[in-house]
Amino acid sequence: HYAGLEEAVYRNIQACKELAQTTRTAYGPNGMNKMVINHLEKLFVTNDAATILRELEVQHPAAKMLVMASHMQEQEVGDGTNFVLVFAGVLLELAEDLLRMGLSVSEVSSIVIEGYEKACKKALEILPDLVCCSAKNLRDVEEVASLLHTPVMSKQYGNEGFLAKLIAQACVSILPDSGHFNVDNIRVCKIVGAGISASSVLHGMVFKKETEGDVTSVKDAKIAVYSCPFDGMITETKGTVLIKNAEELMNFSKGEENLMDLQVKAIADSGANVVVTGGKVADMALHYANKYNLMLVRLNSKWDLRRLCKTVGATALPRLTPPTLEEMGHCHSVYLSEVGDTQVVVFKHEKEDGAISTILIRGSTDNLMDDIERAVDDGVNTFKVLTRDKRLVPGGGATEIELAKQITSYGETCPGLDQYAIKKFAEAFESIPRALAENSGVKANEVISKLYAVHQEGKKNVGFDIEAEAAAVKDMLEAGVLDTYLGKFWGIKLATNAAVTVLRVDQIIMAKPAGGPKPPSGKKDWDEDQND
């Protein structure tokens, strides 16, 4: 019976190891891309662990635990999802080594779990001492760009300098005085063509749409937003009109025209000069909008409509009524522009608290632009983390090796069997520089021995140099390779929680529908006596 239980634990660990191995080769700037085809047959080419996991349909319940931990990291920090997976996978792999040494499942739950939790607590105590610097001024574009290099580099190696500066400009331009930064206020608009270097930042919103009417540019725009179609009112019930002669027919259509004229004139008289509608635009309404010089923009997406209302400070009206001053939105200018051969409508804002910035991404293929968008998301999320906590730790495996060194020393001072688990926890930290080295085509053992040698001398900020051809190390603070303190803090915490949760499980019980013969289908009244 116990052998059966141990078999279940091994299977859980095996499933988690396989999942971690999938994303491990995608770790770091030199990580390989994965080609993922989801259930809708949509193709993703990326090395972003969050995207890979979102599109994979993980069936195994234990492996799902790691996926959930990774999703929590995505929600909490917005980056570092791969760190959580790789670290949790290695923790489970090393727990399996302890199992193979002869520990029973009941001992694993007490010794390994207790040791891992002690080591995790100690790691989070040591982490503040490893902080090498803090962000000084989040309104300085140059400084922010240098801090965003590392998260962008892991997704877009080679373009990190250019993209980090774009993201920094967008983030700094809309950072409110209160300091409460909202990630949703950075929009991304992707237009095929040109190259990455043609990407730019616009203060305001950009939609891949054309204007409906003749007016294509308005300065000092007063915007009326309608969630209904820009059309005459239609009665809910059908009505029949009996027309006896030509004059009545003329009057009938004239009445409809006059009504539409009055409605559009009332909107124009209220002071509005731009109308944004969420539905179709009738030809007659379009004619009168042109007559009264109203710029007409149609947005099919409810989400875009809401976002625009938030940007310009408008209220979406459900009926074609003239807006009051409070219901109207304002922005500096609205104009139709052309990017490549794509028409775009730009709602441009002058600097204002709570406004929205748009990063206009150019690229040769949709897949490439999707990957750049993911790099932008990581950069924006890192900026948000820095507004919460400005502390930074060295990247490139420097923090992990220092933690491994100090936790190994701590494990040696612990009496009892849990010291084995604490040492294994320290060993798990080596997986990060190991993954970076392997993905860069360098001998991992050589890199780790060099890192330990340098850290023994007290140089805490030295990490693996991915740009060197051989196994080389350099100071990460000088190189500008920095990770956020919060990203590491939550990564270690969530990975340990996930690994411990998997180790606590000794059986997986699946609820299945009950067996037994099924009643024959297709025959009506099959159970009644045939003779009746």
Short mmCIF file of C-alpha atoms in Angstrom, two decimals:
data_model
loop_
_atom_site.label_atom_id
_atom_site.label_comp_id
_atom_site.label_asym_id
_atom_site.label_seq_id
_atom_site.Cartn_x
_atom_site.Cartn_y
_atom_site.Cartn_z
CA HIS A 1 0.00 0.00 0.00
CA TYR A 2 2.79 2.42 0.94
CA ALA A 3 4.58 1.62 -2.30
CA GLY A 4 1.41 2.71 -4.11
CA LEU A 5 1.36 6.01 -2.20
CA GLU A 6 5.02 6.66 -3.01
CA GLU A 7 4.25 5.88 -6.64
CA ALA A 8 1.60 8.67 -6.61
CA VAL A 9 4.09 11.16 -5.15
CA TYR A 10 6.70 10.21 -7.78
CA ARG A 11 4.14 10.66 -10.55
CA ASN A 12 3.17 14.12 -9.24
CA ILE A 13 6.82 15.16 -9.08
CA GLN A 14 7.47 13.76 -12.56
CA ALA A 15 4.58 15.75 -14.09
CA CYS A 16 5.80 18.99 -12.47
CA LYS A 17 9.41 18.37 -13.57
CA GLU A 18 8.30 17.90 -17.19
CA LEU A 19 6.33 21.15 -17.12
CA ALA A 20 9.27 23.06 -15.58
CA GLN A 21 11.65 21.57 -18.16
CA THR A 22 9.42 22.94 -20.96
CA THR A 23 9.89 26.54 -19.85
CA ARG A 24 13.43 26.16 -18.49
CA THR A 25 14.97 26.21 -21.97
CA ALA A 26 13.11 29.50 -22.57
CA TYR A 27 14.72 31.18 -19.52
CA GLY A 28 16.81 34.32 -19.94
CA PRO A 29 17.78 36.47 -22.97
CA ASN A 30 19.27 33.49 -24.84
CA GLY A 31 16.26 31.26 -24.12
CA MET A 32 14.73 29.36 -27.01
CA ASN A 33 11.30 30.26 -28.39
CA LYS A 34 8.41 27.82 -28.14
CA MET A 35 5.91 27.34 -30.92
CA VAL A 36 2.54 26.82 -29.20
CA ILE A 37 -0.63 25.97 -31.10
CA ASN A 38 -3.66 26.35 -28.83
CA HIS A 39 -7.07 24.62 -28.97
CA LEU A 40 -8.30 27.23 -31.48
CA GLU A 41 -5.28 26.45 -33.71
CA LYS A 42 -3.83 29.91 -33.12
CA LEU A 43 -0.04 29.99 -33.38
CA PHE A 44 2.17 31.61 -30.71
CA VAL A 45 5.95 31.92 -31.10
CA THR A 46 7.32 33.13 -27.78
CA ASN A 47 9.64 32.46 -24.83
CA ASP A 48 7.24 34.14 -22.37
CA ALA A 49 6.34 31.50 -19.76
CA ALA A 50 3.04 33.20 -18.86
CA THR A 51 1.82 32.98 -22.48
CA ILE A 52 3.04 29.39 -22.92
CA LEU A 53 1.19 28.29 -19.77
CA ARG A 54 -1.95 30.23 -20.64
CA GLU A 55 -2.21 28.50 -24.01
CA LEU A 56 -1.16 25.02 -22.86
CA GLU A 57 -3.99 22.89 -21.54
CA VAL A 58 -2.29 21.31 -18.53
CA GLN A 59 -4.30 18.24 -17.47
CA HIS A 60 -2.32 16.84 -14.55
CA PRO A 61 -3.70 18.20 -11.22
CA ALA A 62 -0.25 18.46 -9.58
CA ALA A 63 1.26 20.29 -12.56
CA LYS A 64 -1.75 22.65 -12.42
CA MET A 65 -0.52 23.73 -8.98
CA LEU A 66 2.66 25.12 -10.56
CA VAL A 67 0.61 26.81 -13.27
CA MET A 68 -1.55 28.48 -10.59
CA ALA A 69 1.57 29.69 -8.72
CA SER A 70 2.89 31.09 -12.00
CA HIS A 71 -0.43 32.89 -12.66
CA MET A 72 -0.30 34.37 -9.14
CA GLN A 73 3.18 35.76 -9.88
CA GLU A 74 1.80 37.24 -13.12
CA GLN A 75 -1.01 38.98 -11.18
CA GLU A 76 1.17 40.09 -8.28
CA VAL A 77 4.29 41.29 -10.15
CA GLY A 78 3.56 40.88 -13.89
CA ASP A 79 6.97 39.29 -14.54
CA GLY A 80 9.11 36.42 -13.21
CA THR A 81 6.66 33.64 -14.09
CA ASN A 82 9.44 31.47 -15.52
CA PHE A 83 11.48 31.88 -12.33
CA VAL A 84 8.57 30.45 -10.30
CA LEU A 85 8.20 27.44 -12.59
CA VAL A 86 11.91 26.62 -12.86
CA PHE A 87 12.53 27.06 -9.13
CA ALA A 88 9.47 25.03 -8.04
CA GLY A 89 10.36 22.27 -10.54
CA VAL A 90 13.91 21.98 -9.14
CA LEU A 91 12.64 21.98 -5.53
CA LEU A 92 10.47 18.96 -6.38
CA GLU A 93 13.31 17.27 -8.27
CA LEU A 94 15.58 17.58 -5.21
CA ALA A 95 12.78 16.37 -2.92
CA GLU A 96 12.65 13.25 -5.12
CA ASP A 97 16.39 12.71 -4.40
CA LEU A 98 15.60 12.75 -0.67
CA LEU A 99 12.79 10.24 -1.25
CA ARG A 100 15.17 7.95 -3.13
CA MET A 101 17.62 8.16 -0.20
CA GLY A 102 15.11 6.11 1.76
CA LEU A 103 12.71 8.58 3.37
CA SER A 104 9.11 7.36 3.45
CA VAL A 105 6.22 9.54 2.28
CA SER A 106 5.17 10.37 5.85
CA GLU A 107 8.76 11.48 6.64
CA VAL A 108 8.83 13.61 3.48
CA SER A 109 5.77 15.53 4.62
CA SER A 110 7.37 16.30 7.98
CA ILE A 111 11.09 16.66 7.18
CA VAL A 112 11.26 18.00 3.61
CA ILE A 113 8.28 20.32 3.91
CA GLU A 114 9.45 21.67 7.28
CA GLY A 115 12.97 22.15 5.91
CA TYR A 116 11.73 23.92 2.78
CA GLU A 117 9.51 26.26 4.80
CA LYS A 118 12.35 27.11 7.20
CA ALA A 119 14.72 27.75 4.29
CA CYS A 120 12.12 29.90 2.48
CA LYS A 121 11.63 32.01 5.61
CA LYS A 122 15.40 32.41 5.95
CA ALA A 123 15.76 33.34 2.24
CA LEU A 124 13.15 36.09 2.59
CA GLU A 125 15.02 37.38 5.68
CA ILE A 126 18.34 37.46 3.77
CA LEU A 127 16.85 39.07 0.60
CA PRO A 128 16.68 42.71 1.93
CA ASP A 129 20.45 42.53 2.66
CA LEU A 130 21.12 41.72 -1.01
CA VAL A 131 19.51 44.96 -2.29
CA CYS A 132 22.23 46.69 -4.30
CA CYS A 133 20.46 49.98 -5.17
CA SER A 134 17.08 51.73 -5.36
CA ALA A 135 15.32 53.73 -8.05
CA LYS A 136 15.91 57.41 -7.24
CA ASN A 137 13.59 59.34 -9.54
CA LEU A 138 10.77 57.59 -11.41
CA ARG A 139 10.07 60.76 -13.43
CA ASP A 140 13.49 60.65 -15.10
CA VAL A 141 13.08 58.87 -18.46
CA GLU A 142 16.78 57.92 -18.76
CA GLU A 143 16.89 56.34 -15.28
CA VAL A 144 13.61 54.45 -15.75
CA ALA A 145 14.78 53.17 -19.18
CA SER A 146 17.98 51.75 -17.62
CA LEU A 147 15.90 49.94 -14.95
CA LEU A 148 13.56 48.42 -17.57
CA HIS A 149 16.45 46.97 -19.63
CA THR A 150 16.51 43.60 -17.81
CA PRO A 151 12.80 42.60 -18.10
CA VAL A 152 12.66 43.71 -21.76
CA MET A 153 15.98 42.01 -22.57
CA SER A 154 14.65 38.57 -21.57
CA LYS A 155 11.92 38.84 -24.26
CA GLN A 156 13.55 41.04 -26.94
CA TYR A 157 17.31 40.57 -26.71
CA GLY A 158 19.01 43.14 -28.95
CA ASN A 159 16.10 45.61 -28.99
CA GLU A 160 16.00 46.23 -25.24
CA GLY A 161 17.61 49.71 -25.38
CA PHE A 162 15.11 51.10 -27.89
CA LEU A 163 12.03 49.43 -26.35
CA ALA A 164 12.97 50.29 -22.75
CA LYS A 165 13.18 53.98 -23.73
CA LEU A 166 9.75 53.86 -25.43
CA ILE A 167 8.16 52.19 -22.40
CA ALA A 168 9.88 54.65 -20.03
CA GLN A 169 8.56 57.65 -22.03
CA ALA A 170 5.01 56.24 -22.02
CA CYS A 171 5.06 55.38 -18.29
CA VAL A 172 6.68 58.61 -17.06
CA SER A 173 4.34 60.79 -19.17
CA ILE A 174 1.23 59.43 -17.41
CA LEU A 175 2.58 58.83 -13.89
CA PRO A 176 0.11 60.80 -11.72
CA ASP A 177 1.28 63.03 -8.86
CA SER A 178 -0.36 60.65 -6.40
CA GLY A 179 2.07 57.93 -7.56
CA HIS A 180 -0.75 55.38 -8.12
CA PHE A 181 0.19 54.01 -11.53
CA ASN A 182 -2.42 52.06 -13.51
CA VAL A 183 -1.10 49.48 -16.01
CA ASP A 184 -4.30 49.81 -18.10
CA ASN A 185 -3.35 53.39 -18.96
CA ILE A 186 -0.64 52.19 -21.35
CA ARG A 187 -2.24 50.95 -24.55
CA VAL A 188 -0.56 49.10 -27.39
CA CYS A 189 -1.53 49.55 -31.05
CA LYS A 190 0.10 47.12 -33.51
CA ILE A 191 0.43 48.04 -37.19
CA VAL A 192 2.17 45.71 -39.65
CA GLY A 193 4.98 47.25 -41.69
CA ALA A 194 8.36 49.01 -41.34
CA GLY A 195 10.41 47.59 -38.45
CA ILE A 196 10.70 47.71 -34.65
CA SER A 197 12.78 50.91 -34.87
CA ALA A 198 9.77 52.72 -36.43
CA SER A 199 7.71 52.23 -33.22
CA SER A 200 6.75 55.38 -31.33
CA VAL A 201 4.82 56.74 -28.34
CA LEU A 202 1.70 58.92 -28.60
CA HIS A 203 0.08 60.73 -25.71
CA GLY A 204 -3.57 59.75 -25.99
CA MET A 205 -5.40 56.93 -27.75
CA VAL A 206 -4.97 55.43 -31.22
CA PHE A 207 -7.61 53.34 -33.01
CA LYS A 208 -7.14 51.42 -36.25
CA LYS A 209 -10.27 53.02 -37.77
CA GLU A 210 -11.26 55.58 -40.35
CA THR A 211 -13.57 58.50 -39.67
CA GLU A 212 -17.11 58.06 -41.01
CA GLY A 213 -17.79 61.61 -42.29
CA ASP A 214 -15.96 64.34 -44.18
CA VAL A 215 -14.40 66.01 -41.12
CA THR A 216 -10.99 64.42 -40.41
CA SER A 217 -9.41 66.80 -37.91
CA VAL A 218 -10.70 68.77 -34.91
CA LYS A 219 -8.69 70.97 -32.50
CA ASP A 220 -9.88 71.50 -28.91
CA ALA A 221 -12.32 68.59 -29.26
CA LYS A 222 -15.53 68.35 -27.25
CA ILE A 223 -16.60 64.73 -27.52
CA ALA A 224 -20.07 63.21 -27.28
CA VAL A 225 -19.98 59.41 -26.79
CA TYR A 226 -22.99 57.19 -27.61
CA SER A 227 -23.21 53.47 -26.92
CA CYS A 228 -26.18 53.21 -29.34
CA PRO A 229 -26.20 53.36 -33.18
CA PHE A 230 -26.07 56.85 -34.71
CA ASP A 231 -29.47 56.51 -36.34
CA GLY A 232 -33.09 57.51 -35.95
CA MET A 233 -35.18 55.93 -33.22
CA ILE A 234 -36.96 52.74 -34.28
CA THR A 235 -40.12 51.64 -32.49
CA GLU A 236 -40.03 48.30 -30.73
CA THR A 237 -43.25 47.12 -32.36
CA LYS A 238 -44.02 47.06 -36.08
CA GLY A 239 -46.27 49.80 -37.36
CA THR A 240 -48.20 49.98 -40.62
CA VAL A 241 -48.57 53.33 -42.38
CA LEU A 242 -51.26 53.68 -45.01
CA ILE A 243 -50.23 56.19 -47.68
CA LYS A 244 -52.93 57.28 -50.14
CA ASN A 245 -51.08 59.65 -52.47
CA ALA A 246 -47.64 60.95 -53.50
CA GLU A 247 -47.85 64.00 -51.26
CA GLU A 248 -48.27 61.88 -48.14
CA LEU A 249 -45.28 59.78 -49.21
CA MET A 250 -43.16 62.93 -49.57
CA ASN A 251 -44.31 64.26 -46.21
CA PHE A 252 -43.59 60.93 -44.50
CA SER A 253 -39.93 60.82 -45.56
CA LYS A 254 -39.62 64.58 -44.93
CA GLY A 255 -40.84 64.11 -41.36
CA GLU A 256 -38.15 61.48 -40.77
CA GLU A 257 -35.49 63.77 -42.25
CA ASN A 258 -36.63 66.76 -40.15
CA LEU A 259 -36.52 64.63 -36.99
CA MET A 260 -32.96 63.45 -37.76
CA ASP A 261 -31.95 67.04 -38.62
CA LEU A 262 -33.24 68.28 -35.26
CA GLN A 263 -31.46 65.52 -33.34
CA VAL A 264 -28.06 66.16 -34.98
CA LYS A 265 -28.51 69.96 -34.75
CA ALA A 266 -29.22 69.64 -31.01
CA ILE A 267 -25.97 67.68 -30.56
CA ALA A 268 -24.02 70.32 -32.55
CA ASP A 269 -25.70 73.17 -30.58
CA SER A 270 -24.63 71.59 -27.28
CA GLY A 271 -21.02 72.46 -28.27
CA ALA A 272 -19.91 68.95 -29.27
CA ASN A 273 -17.73 68.77 -32.39
CA VAL A 274 -16.77 65.04 -32.27
CA VAL A 275 -19.27 62.18 -32.04
CA VAL A 276 -18.12 58.66 -31.11
CA THR A 277 -20.69 55.91 -31.54
CA GLY A 278 -20.70 52.25 -30.58
CA GLY A 279 -23.10 51.14 -33.33
CA LYS A 280 -23.76 51.59 -37.03
CA VAL A 281 -24.03 55.02 -38.63
CA ALA A 282 -27.09 55.62 -40.83
CA ASP A 283 -26.59 57.40 -44.17
CA MET A 284 -29.06 60.13 -43.28
CA ALA A 285 -27.42 60.76 -39.89
CA LEU A 286 -24.03 60.91 -41.63
CA HIS A 287 -25.38 63.51 -44.09
CA TYR A 288 -26.53 65.80 -41.25
CA ALA A 289 -23.29 65.23 -39.28
CA ASN A 290 -21.38 66.52 -42.33
CA LYS A 291 -23.83 69.42 -42.64
CA TYR A 292 -23.14 70.55 -39.04
CA ASN A 293 -19.35 69.84 -39.25
CA LEU A 294 -19.37 67.00 -36.73
CA MET A 295 -16.48 64.53 -36.83
CA LEU A 296 -17.85 60.97 -36.65
CA VAL A 297 -15.86 58.00 -35.29
CA ARG A 298 -17.31 54.51 -34.98
CA LEU A 299 -15.88 52.07 -32.40
CA ASN A 300 -17.31 48.56 -32.47
CA SER A 301 -15.67 47.42 -29.25
CA LYS A 302 -17.48 48.19 -25.99
CA TRP A 303 -14.14 47.92 -24.22
CA ASP A 304 -12.59 50.60 -26.48
CA LEU A 305 -15.63 52.82 -25.91
CA ARG A 306 -15.29 52.54 -22.12
CA ARG A 307 -11.55 53.15 -22.26
CA LEU A 308 -12.07 56.25 -24.42
CA CYS A 309 -14.72 57.57 -22.01
CA LYS A 310 -12.22 57.17 -19.17
CA THR A 311 -9.48 58.93 -21.18
CA VAL A 312 -11.48 61.97 -22.27
CA GLY A 313 -13.75 62.12 -19.21
CA ALA A 314 -17.01 61.52 -21.10
CA THR A 315 -20.18 59.61 -20.22
CA ALA A 316 -21.48 57.05 -22.75
CA LEU A 317 -25.09 57.97 -23.52
CA PRO A 318 -27.55 55.17 -24.40
CA ARG A 319 -29.80 57.40 -26.61
CA LEU A 320 -29.20 60.14 -29.17
CA THR A 321 -29.84 63.00 -26.77
CA PRO A 322 -27.77 66.21 -26.70
CA PRO A 323 -24.99 65.80 -24.08
CA THR A 324 -24.70 68.19 -21.13
CA LEU A 325 -21.31 69.80 -20.39
CA GLU A 326 -20.66 67.22 -17.66
CA GLU A 327 -21.36 64.33 -20.04
CA MET A 328 -19.05 65.63 -22.78
CA GLY A 329 -15.41 64.63 -22.95
CA HIS A 330 -12.49 66.91 -23.82
CA CYS A 331 -9.14 66.38 -25.46
CA HIS A 332 -6.58 68.55 -27.22
CA SER A 333 -7.16 67.27 -30.75
CA VAL A 334 -8.72 64.41 -32.72
CA TYR A 335 -7.38 63.68 -36.19
CA LEU A 336 -7.14 61.04 -38.88
CA SER A 337 -3.59 59.97 -39.67
CA GLU A 338 -1.87 57.35 -41.76
CA VAL A 339 0.72 54.92 -40.40
CA GLY A 340 2.21 52.84 -43.22
CA ASP A 341 -0.88 52.21 -45.30
CA THR A 342 -3.18 51.90 -42.27
CA GLN A 343 -5.62 54.69 -41.38
CA VAL A 344 -5.69 55.53 -37.66
CA VAL A 345 -7.76 57.95 -35.60
CA VAL A 346 -5.74 59.66 -32.87
CA PHE A 347 -7.27 61.21 -29.72
CA LYS A 348 -4.37 63.37 -28.57
CA HIS A 349 -4.13 64.61 -25.02
CA GLU A 350 -1.94 67.28 -23.53
CA LYS A 351 -0.31 66.30 -20.22
CA GLU A 352 -2.96 65.59 -17.66
CA ASP A 353 -3.30 63.37 -14.57
CA GLY A 354 -4.85 60.00 -15.41
CA ALA A 355 -4.44 60.33 -19.18
CA ILE A 356 -3.53 57.41 -21.44
CA SER A 357 -0.42 56.79 -23.52
CA THR A 358 -0.29 54.54 -26.57
CA ILE A 359 2.80 52.68 -27.76
CA LEU A 360 2.55 52.27 -31.52
CA ILE A 361 4.35 49.02 -32.43
CA ARG A 362 5.59 48.39 -35.96
CA GLY A 363 6.90 45.04 -37.16
CA SER A 364 7.09 42.74 -40.14
CA THR A 365 4.79 39.98 -38.84
CA ASP A 366 1.90 39.65 -36.38
CA ASN A 367 3.83 37.07 -34.32
CA LEU A 368 6.78 39.41 -33.94
CA MET A 369 4.52 42.31 -32.85
CA ASP A 370 2.71 40.04 -30.35
CA ASP A 371 6.07 39.16 -28.80
CA ILE A 372 7.06 42.84 -28.62
CA GLU A 373 3.70 43.56 -26.96
CA ARG A 374 4.49 40.93 -24.30
CA ALA A 375 7.90 42.59 -23.72
CA VAL A 376 6.10 45.96 -23.36
CA ASP A 377 3.68 44.41 -20.84
CA ASP A 378 6.58 43.12 -18.76
CA GLY A 379 8.27 46.53 -18.87
CA VAL A 380 5.09 48.36 -17.84
CA ASN A 381 4.46 45.90 -14.99
CA THR A 382 8.05 46.32 -13.78
CA PHE A 383 7.48 50.11 -13.69
CA LYS A 384 4.32 49.54 -11.61
CA VAL A 385 6.31 47.32 -9.18
CA LEU A 386 8.94 50.09 -8.86
CA THR A 387 6.22 52.61 -7.91
CA ARG A 388 5.33 50.25 -5.03
CA ASP A 389 8.88 49.33 -3.96
CA LYS A 390 11.97 51.00 -5.44
CA ARG A 391 14.49 48.41 -4.22
CA LEU A 392 16.51 46.40 -6.76
CA VAL A 393 18.65 43.27 -6.47
CA PRO A 394 21.43 42.15 -8.86
CA GLY A 395 20.30 39.87 -11.73
CA GLY A 396 22.20 37.31 -13.79
CA GLY A 397 22.07 34.68 -11.01
CA ALA A 398 24.00 36.87 -8.51
CA THR A 399 21.14 37.03 -5.98
CA GLU A 400 20.45 33.29 -6.29
CA ILE A 401 24.10 32.24 -5.72
CA GLU A 402 24.39 34.53 -2.67
CA LEU A 403 21.14 33.07 -1.26
CA ALA A 404 22.41 29.52 -1.97
CA LYS A 405 25.70 30.28 -0.17
CA GLN A 406 24.05 31.79 2.91
CA ILE A 407 21.26 29.17 3.20
CA THR A 408 23.83 26.33 2.94
CA SER A 409 25.69 27.91 5.90
CA TYR A 410 22.38 28.22 7.77
CA GLY A 411 21.56 24.53 7.03
CA GLU A 412 24.84 23.44 8.63
CA THR A 413 23.84 25.14 11.89
CA CYS A 414 20.46 23.33 12.02
CA PRO A 415 20.27 20.12 14.05
CA GLY A 416 17.98 17.31 12.95
CA LEU A 417 17.09 15.78 9.60
CA ASP A 418 15.52 18.93 8.11
CA GLN A 419 19.06 20.27 7.48
CA TYR A 420 19.15 17.99 4.40
CA ALA A 421 16.04 19.68 3.01
CA ILE A 422 17.45 23.15 3.81
CA LYS A 423 20.65 22.33 1.89
CA LYS A 424 18.60 21.00 -1.02
CA PHE A 425 16.61 24.28 -1.01
CA ALA A 426 19.91 26.18 -1.26
CA GLU A 427 21.02 23.89 -4.11
CA ALA A 428 17.76 24.66 -5.97
CA PHE A 429 18.84 28.31 -6.32
CA GLU A 430 21.72 27.14 -8.54
CA SER A 431 19.13 26.20 -11.19
CA ILE A 432 18.73 29.86 -12.24
CA PRO A 433 22.38 30.63 -13.21
CA ARG A 434 22.55 27.04 -14.52
CA ALA A 435 19.60 27.66 -16.87
CA LEU A 436 21.14 30.98 -18.02
CA ALA A 437 24.48 29.27 -18.72
CA GLU A 438 22.98 26.26 -20.52
CA ASN A 439 20.79 28.49 -22.72
CA SER A 440 23.88 30.55 -23.60
CA GLY A 441 25.81 27.42 -24.62
CA VAL A 442 28.31 27.60 -21.76
CA LYS A 443 29.34 24.85 -19.31
CA ALA A 444 27.02 25.38 -16.34
CA ASN A 445 29.24 23.71 -13.68
CA GLU A 446 32.14 25.97 -14.60
CA VAL A 447 29.95 29.10 -14.27
CA ILE A 448 28.56 28.04 -10.89
CA SER A 449 31.99 27.20 -9.43
CA LYS A 450 33.31 30.61 -10.61
CA LEU A 451 30.30 32.39 -9.08
CA TYR A 452 30.74 30.61 -5.73
CA ALA A 453 34.47 31.48 -5.72
CA VAL A 454 33.77 35.19 -6.30
CA HIS A 455 30.92 35.29 -3.76
CA GLN A 456 33.16 33.70 -1.11
CA GLU A 457 35.33 36.82 -1.47
CA GLY A 458 32.29 38.92 -0.49
CA LYS A 459 31.41 40.28 -3.95
CA LYS A 460 27.61 39.92 -3.69
CA ASN A 461 26.73 41.64 -6.97
CA VAL A 462 28.68 39.37 -9.33
CA GLY A 463 26.59 37.27 -11.73
CA PHE A 464 26.92 35.34 -14.99
CA ASP A 465 27.98 37.36 -18.05
CA ILE A 466 25.75 36.12 -20.88
CA GLU A 467 27.58 38.18 -23.49
CA ALA A 468 30.99 36.53 -22.95
CA GLU A 469 31.88 33.58 -25.16
CA ALA A 470 33.31 31.47 -22.34
CA ALA A 471 32.16 30.93 -18.73
CA ALA A 472 32.69 34.46 -17.40
CA VAL A 473 31.30 36.54 -14.53
CA LYS A 474 30.91 40.31 -14.03
CA ASP A 475 29.44 42.87 -11.64
CA MET A 476 25.70 43.08 -12.36
CA LEU A 477 25.25 46.51 -10.73
CA GLU A 478 27.85 48.03 -13.08
CA ALA A 479 26.37 46.18 -16.07
CA GLY A 480 22.87 47.46 -15.20
CA VAL A 481 21.34 43.95 -14.98
CA LEU A 482 18.89 44.43 -12.11
CA ASP A 483 15.77 42.60 -10.91
CA THR A 484 13.02 44.08 -8.74
CA TYR A 485 13.09 43.14 -5.06
CA LEU A 486 9.35 42.38 -5.05
CA GLY A 487 9.66 40.13 -8.12
CA LYS A 488 12.25 37.95 -6.34
CA PHE A 489 10.37 38.06 -3.01
CA TRP A 490 7.07 36.81 -4.47
CA GLY A 491 8.82 34.39 -6.84
CA ILE A 492 10.58 32.55 -3.99
CA LYS A 493 7.47 32.59 -1.81
CA LEU A 494 5.04 31.32 -4.47
CA ALA A 495 7.43 28.66 -5.86
CA THR A 496 8.02 27.25 -2.36
CA ASN A 497 4.28 27.25 -1.59
CA ALA A 498 3.55 25.40 -4.85
CA ALA A 499 6.28 22.79 -4.27
CA VAL A 500 5.19 22.20 -0.67
CA THR A 501 1.54 21.84 -1.74
CA VAL A 502 2.49 19.18 -4.32
CA LEU A 503 4.62 17.30 -1.75
CA ARG A 504 1.70 17.21 0.71
CA VAL A 505 -0.40 15.23 -1.79
CA ASP A 506 -0.13 11.43 -1.59
CA GLN A 507 -3.18 10.45 -3.62
CA ILE A 508 -5.16 11.99 -6.46
CA ILE A 509 -8.81 10.97 -6.38
CA MET A 510 -10.72 11.72 -9.57
CA ALA A 511 -14.52 11.92 -9.53
CA LYS A 512 -15.81 9.91 -12.49
CA PRO A 513 -19.41 9.19 -13.54
CA ALA A 514 -20.73 5.94 -12.08
CA GLY A 515 -20.52 2.81 -14.25
CA GLY A 516 -23.28 0.31 -15.09
CA PRO A 517 -25.19 -0.42 -18.26
CA LYS A 518 -26.66 2.56 -20.06
CA PRO A 519 -30.31 2.45 -21.16
CA PRO A 520 -30.68 1.87 -24.91
CA SER A 521 -31.09 5.16 -26.72
CA GLY A 522 -33.45 5.93 -29.58
CA LYS A 523 -36.23 3.58 -28.53
CA LYS A 524 -39.17 5.32 -26.95
CA ASP A 525 -41.02 3.52 -24.11
CA TRP A 526 -38.42 0.71 -24.24
CA ASP A 527 -39.32 -0.50 -20.76
CA GLU A 528 -43.06 -0.92 -21.40
CA ASP A 529 -44.62 -4.29 -22.17
CA GLN A 530 -44.95 -4.78 -25.95
CA ASN A 531 -48.32 -6.53 -25.71
CA ASP A 532 -50.17 -3.61 -24.10
#
